[in-house]
């Protein structure tokens, strides 16, 4: 954070120095008067279309000024629509990216042997490798890692082919093999292998939370006793598996492991002269990989390990082939003094905050927002009647997304409040900042409508785009109000004349700045490539917000300016006696598009 702050401070300082020194010097050196520029066909065509567009704008501007009540109603409906769209838009956290990599876990039955798990892993790798979008597959069985080191868990990593080989233009009829499409295609192909389940997820560049799980999102349950957890965690998992919004529901609960416990008949063993220590030592020699010697060579040394052959290690009945040496020297079969009992035991007991815990992880079905899934899971917990002694909560990405939903409205409100304070200081007024902020609801409507049209969640990246819109959109009103205030104070014009003249003369720079920002957002909205899904919401919100706000604010801003000016004059008349009221209207002249209007700046 310190390095980021230093870098940001230095870059701001350097850019400030350059903008105040080098930029004016270069402008004086290279810029020429407008009359000296050669005017080609492109310039003349653009000027002709701009003049026609300006004339149409003047015609519409006269209409809205004569029908101010209708315009204010449209603004009010836009404000209400903005709130409604914010409520109904699907809410996510970060966009799901296609990085060309898949990762996940393989979970087998809790009583599966290492040998059987190895064979099943080979089948899964073979199926995965046959997919046309897969380039390489790597798997690990046992050991440390997401699987926790159990013999019934494994890790798998899949590298997909390059993006250009998997994605095709929208006009092509070839199949589009995105990472999520590959996961959805492999799910039914690997589900027919009995006793094992493959859970895959697309690797993301941004991961929240350090807890690993079989799938992307986690929901944890904690209880005071393991018995309560063993009773209710499977019930919630069964309810989640029935939800069409969720896929690949998994659990880290390992409570059905199989153990063969060897019970020694001590009376018989004592009568035959076999001690418990001799039984332990014999079993350690047979199955414990005891090192019995070391073979030395000129360059290397080799450990000699003693154990029974692998074919006699797979079944508890193989214990009948083990013999124990008695104190008399006789070899006693192990089955004569022992018997084994099968028991169900937990392979592991997970804890969270010193309490027994079980984590249920899941992926989302295509087109489902994370915010909707979290609500459905909470409703499922209530529906199955889970007692209050069992505490549940989202973890990792799901928890961060839930927290962000609480802070998003406050974040937007604080941004608006900050803009209001800055504009209030700039204009030394409490009214004019409201006129400028009135341009924002239309931008919000455009941004959220664009997200809904393209089926994109309202994520953190989209919120950043909306905050950027606050700075981009309000410049339309700033350009108009700056000119109108100067015209009122220095030229003595009425508010209607001043704002009308400001709108007409500022139409060209408003269109220039808006189109520059809009065209800059189009590559973000339409861009492709690895990880482009993370940037797309930013471009969609900017383009959608600017399109709608540009169509509305050019007509609503002058009406709202006049509305607030009448409110200001009403308060002024109450606070002062004998004040002179200003006219509330005038006849707007029908000026041609190319008419000259004097202004104190452009």
Tab-separated table of C-alpha atoms in Angstrom, residues 125-326:
chain	number	residue	atom	x	y	z
A	125	UNK	CA	-7.914	-37.990	-16.688
A	126	UNK	CA	-8.546	-40.004	-19.858
A	127	UNK	CA	-12.081	-38.583	-20.232
A	128	UNK	CA	-10.913	-35.046	-19.576
A	129	UNK	CA	-8.023	-35.292	-22.008
A	130	UNK	CA	-10.367	-36.372	-24.836
A	131	UNK	CA	-12.272	-33.078	-24.724
A	132	UNK	CA	-11.468	-31.030	-27.857
A	133	UNK	CA	-10.854	-27.848	-25.850
A	134	UNK	CA	-8.356	-29.434	-23.406
A	135	UNK	CA	-4.629	-29.231	-24.071
A	136	UNK	CA	-3.068	-30.759	-20.919
A	137	UNK	CA	-4.284	-32.404	-17.725
A	138	UNK	CA	-2.355	-32.837	-14.481
A	139	UNK	CA	-3.564	-34.690	-11.393
A	140	UNK	CA	-2.268	-35.407	-7.885
A	141	UNK	CA	-3.525	-38.169	-5.612
A	142	UNK	CA	-3.065	-37.827	-1.851
A	143	UNK	CA	-0.262	-35.712	-0.389
A	144	UNK	CA	-0.706	-32.121	0.746
A	145	UNK	CA	-3.000	-29.756	-1.100
A	146	UNK	CA	-6.676	-28.901	-1.395
A	147	UNK	CA	-7.611	-32.478	-0.771
A	148	UNK	CA	-6.097	-32.369	2.676
A	149	UNK	CA	-3.898	-35.421	2.089
A	150	UNK	CA	-6.651	-38.068	2.365
A	151	UNK	CA	-6.438	-41.159	0.153
A	152	UNK	CA	-9.972	-40.501	-1.165
A	153	UNK	CA	-9.223	-36.984	-2.439
A	154	UNK	CA	-7.143	-35.767	-5.337
A	155	UNK	CA	-6.434	-32.539	-7.202
A	156	UNK	CA	-6.767	-31.955	-10.939
A	157	UNK	CA	-5.525	-29.083	-13.073
A	158	UNK	CA	-6.604	-28.643	-16.689
A	159	UNK	CA	-4.966	-26.328	-19.215
A	160	UNK	CA	-7.245	-25.388	-22.098
A	161	UNK	CA	-6.143	-24.632	-25.623
A	162	UNK	CA	-5.287	-21.017	-26.518
A	163	UNK	CA	-8.155	-18.573	-26.583
A	164	UNK	CA	-8.005	-18.111	-30.361
A	165	UNK	CA	-8.532	-21.852	-30.930
A	166	UNK	CA	-11.524	-22.092	-28.574
A	167	UNK	CA	-13.444	-18.865	-29.277
A	168	UNK	CA	-14.839	-17.931	-32.654
A	169	UNK	CA	-16.479	-14.777	-34.071
A	170	UNK	CA	-20.171	-14.397	-33.413
A	171	UNK	CA	-20.950	-14.864	-37.116
A	172	UNK	CA	-19.242	-18.258	-37.137
A	173	UNK	CA	-21.236	-21.424	-36.515
A	174	UNK	CA	-18.321	-23.128	-34.778
A	175	UNK	CA	-18.729	-24.149	-31.160
A	176	UNK	CA	-17.592	-21.618	-28.554
A	177	UNK	CA	-15.645	-23.591	-25.935
A	178	UNK	CA	-15.419	-21.199	-22.999
A	179	UNK	CA	-14.104	-22.434	-19.660
A	180	UNK	CA	-17.599	-22.656	-18.163
A	181	UNK	CA	-18.836	-24.505	-21.252
A	182	UNK	CA	-16.037	-27.061	-20.856
A	183	UNK	CA	-16.928	-27.551	-17.179
A	184	UNK	CA	-20.603	-28.044	-18.040
A	185	UNK	CA	-19.671	-30.498	-20.792
A	186	UNK	CA	-17.320	-32.560	-18.623
A	187	UNK	CA	-19.786	-32.783	-15.721
A	188	UNK	CA	-22.109	-35.421	-17.259
A	189	UNK	CA	-19.212	-37.236	-18.955
A	190	UNK	CA	-17.441	-37.905	-15.645
A	191	UNK	CA	-20.474	-38.476	-13.428
A	192	UNK	CA	-21.030	-42.074	-14.601
A	193	UNK	CA	-17.857	-43.372	-12.916
A	194	UNK	CA	-19.116	-45.007	-9.694
A	195	UNK	CA	-17.687	-44.011	-6.348
A	196	UNK	CA	-15.920	-40.834	-7.484
A	197	UNK	CA	-16.971	-37.270	-8.343
A	198	UNK	CA	-15.017	-34.620	-10.239
A	199	UNK	CA	-15.534	-30.967	-9.224
A	200	UNK	CA	-14.058	-28.443	-11.653
A	201	UNK	CA	-14.060	-24.657	-11.628
A	202	UNK	CA	-12.535	-21.968	-13.782
A	203	UNK	CA	-9.415	-20.443	-12.223
A	204	UNK	CA	-9.836	-16.737	-11.465
A	205	UNK	CA	-7.311	-13.923	-11.360
A	206	UNK	CA	-9.013	-12.429	-8.295
A	207	UNK	CA	-9.696	-14.819	-5.418
A	208	UNK	CA	-11.130	-13.673	-2.102
A	209	UNK	CA	-10.477	-15.720	1.026
A	210	UNK	CA	-7.793	-18.313	1.694
A	211	UNK	CA	-10.086	-21.290	2.305
A	212	UNK	CA	-9.789	-23.981	-0.334
A	213	UNK	CA	-12.763	-26.078	-1.400
A	214	UNK	CA	-13.837	-28.376	-4.191
A	215	UNK	CA	-15.893	-25.649	-5.884
A	216	UNK	CA	-15.841	-21.874	-6.023
A	217	UNK	CA	-18.214	-20.614	-3.297
A	218	UNK	CA	-18.463	-21.764	0.314
A	219	UNK	CA	-21.125	-21.880	3.002
A	220	UNK	CA	-19.955	-23.029	6.453
A	221	UNK	CA	-21.900	-24.537	9.330
A	222	UNK	CA	-20.621	-24.575	12.914
A	223	UNK	CA	-22.146	-26.337	15.905
A	224	UNK	CA	-21.398	-27.056	19.527
A	225	UNK	CA	-21.280	-30.819	18.949
A	226	UNK	CA	-20.148	-33.015	16.089
A	227	UNK	CA	-23.377	-35.053	16.346
A	228	UNK	CA	-25.551	-32.023	15.515
A	229	UNK	CA	-23.291	-31.163	12.606
A	230	UNK	CA	-23.435	-34.723	11.262
A	231	UNK	CA	-27.231	-34.584	11.398
A	232	UNK	CA	-27.960	-31.231	9.758
A	233	UNK	CA	-25.102	-30.668	7.293
A	234	UNK	CA	-26.247	-33.553	5.022
A	235	UNK	CA	-29.837	-32.235	5.139
A	236	UNK	CA	-28.784	-28.782	3.975
A	237	UNK	CA	-26.551	-30.329	1.310
A	238	UNK	CA	-29.496	-32.384	0.008
A	239	UNK	CA	-31.633	-29.226	-0.147
A	240	UNK	CA	-28.884	-27.359	-2.035
A	241	UNK	CA	-28.510	-30.202	-4.537
A	242	UNK	CA	-32.172	-29.790	-5.466
A	243	UNK	CA	-31.718	-26.102	-6.340
A	244	UNK	CA	-31.414	-25.536	-10.091
A	245	UNK	CA	-29.327	-22.414	-9.418
A	246	UNK	CA	-26.477	-24.451	-7.909
A	247	UNK	CA	-24.145	-27.001	-9.468
A	248	UNK	CA	-21.425	-29.290	-8.113
A	249	UNK	CA	-22.537	-29.069	-4.473
A	250	UNK	CA	-19.819	-30.687	-2.325
A	251	UNK	CA	-18.885	-30.974	1.333
A	252	UNK	CA	-15.637	-31.351	3.237
A	253	UNK	CA	-17.346	-33.468	5.894
A	254	UNK	CA	-15.448	-36.771	6.189
A	255	UNK	CA	-17.486	-38.745	8.734
A	256	UNK	CA	-17.948	-42.114	6.991
A	257	UNK	CA	-14.457	-43.528	6.851
A	258	UNK	CA	-13.970	-47.296	7.201
A	259	UNK	CA	-11.550	-48.737	9.748
A	260	UNK	CA	-10.667	-52.343	10.484
A	261	UNK	CA	-9.807	-52.658	14.163
A	262	UNK	CA	-7.798	-55.725	15.179
A	263	UNK	CA	-8.994	-57.174	18.510
A	264	UNK	CA	-6.535	-59.450	20.362
A	265	UNK	CA	-7.845	-62.402	22.334
A	266	UNK	CA	-5.423	-61.913	25.202
A	267	UNK	CA	-6.282	-65.141	27.020
A	268	UNK	CA	-5.593	-67.281	23.959
A	269	UNK	CA	-2.503	-65.268	23.090
A	270	UNK	CA	-1.132	-65.667	26.609
A	271	UNK	CA	-1.797	-69.403	26.551
A	272	UNK	CA	0.078	-69.740	23.259
A	273	UNK	CA	2.948	-67.544	24.428
A	274	UNK	CA	2.267	-64.533	22.152
A	275	UNK	CA	2.551	-61.027	23.637
A	276	UNK	CA	0.788	-57.884	22.409
A	277	UNK	CA	4.213	-56.382	21.635
A	278	UNK	CA	4.966	-59.283	19.298
A	279	UNK	CA	1.671	-58.666	17.439
A	280	UNK	CA	2.452	-54.964	17.063
A	281	UNK	CA	5.986	-55.680	15.840
A	282	UNK	CA	4.799	-58.258	13.305
A	283	UNK	CA	2.139	-55.926	11.881
A	284	UNK	CA	4.700	-53.128	11.648
A	285	UNK	CA	7.062	-55.404	9.732
A	286	UNK	CA	4.285	-56.445	7.354
A	287	UNK	CA	2.602	-53.146	6.634
A	288	UNK	CA	4.717	-50.375	8.177
A	289	UNK	CA	7.567	-50.344	5.616
A	290	UNK	CA	10.240	-51.028	8.183
A	291	UNK	CA	13.803	-50.247	7.072
A	292	UNK	CA	15.893	-53.301	7.845
A	293	UNK	CA	19.261	-52.499	6.259
A	294	UNK	CA	21.191	-50.244	3.916
A	295	UNK	CA	23.022	-51.371	0.780
A	296	UNK	CA	26.085	-49.297	-0.040
A	297	UNK	CA	27.415	-48.779	-3.574
A	298	UNK	CA	30.369	-46.730	-4.805
A	299	UNK	CA	28.196	-43.716	-5.650
A	300	UNK	CA	24.876	-44.294	-3.865
A	301	UNK	CA	23.308	-46.062	-0.919
A	302	UNK	CA	19.931	-47.812	-0.928
A	303	UNK	CA	17.522	-48.462	1.929
A	304	UNK	CA	16.121	-51.959	2.157
A	305	UNK	CA	12.456	-51.837	3.216
A	306	UNK	CA	10.544	-54.896	4.354
A	307	UNK	CA	6.809	-55.345	3.761
A	308	UNK	CA	4.429	-57.955	2.412
A	309	UNK	CA	3.679	-58.063	-1.286
A	310	UNK	CA	1.190	-55.478	-2.558
A	311	UNK	CA	-1.312	-58.154	-3.581
A	312	UNK	CA	-1.683	-59.089	0.096
A	313	UNK	CA	-2.379	-55.557	1.312
A	314	UNK	CA	-5.801	-54.868	-0.221
A	315	UNK	CA	-8.184	-56.861	1.967
A	316	UNK	CA	-8.488	-57.448	5.742
A	317	UNK	CA	-8.776	-61.196	5.070
A	318	UNK	CA	-5.091	-61.100	4.105
A	319	UNK	CA	-4.354	-60.938	7.828
A	320	UNK	CA	-4.938	-64.710	7.865
A	321	UNK	CA	-1.622	-65.101	6.062
A	322	UNK	CA	0.330	-63.352	8.854
A	323	UNK	CA	2.109	-65.466	11.469
A	324	UNK	CA	3.435	-64.326	14.838
A	325	UNK	CA	6.416	-65.889	16.564
A	326	UNK	CA	5.606	-67.132	20.064
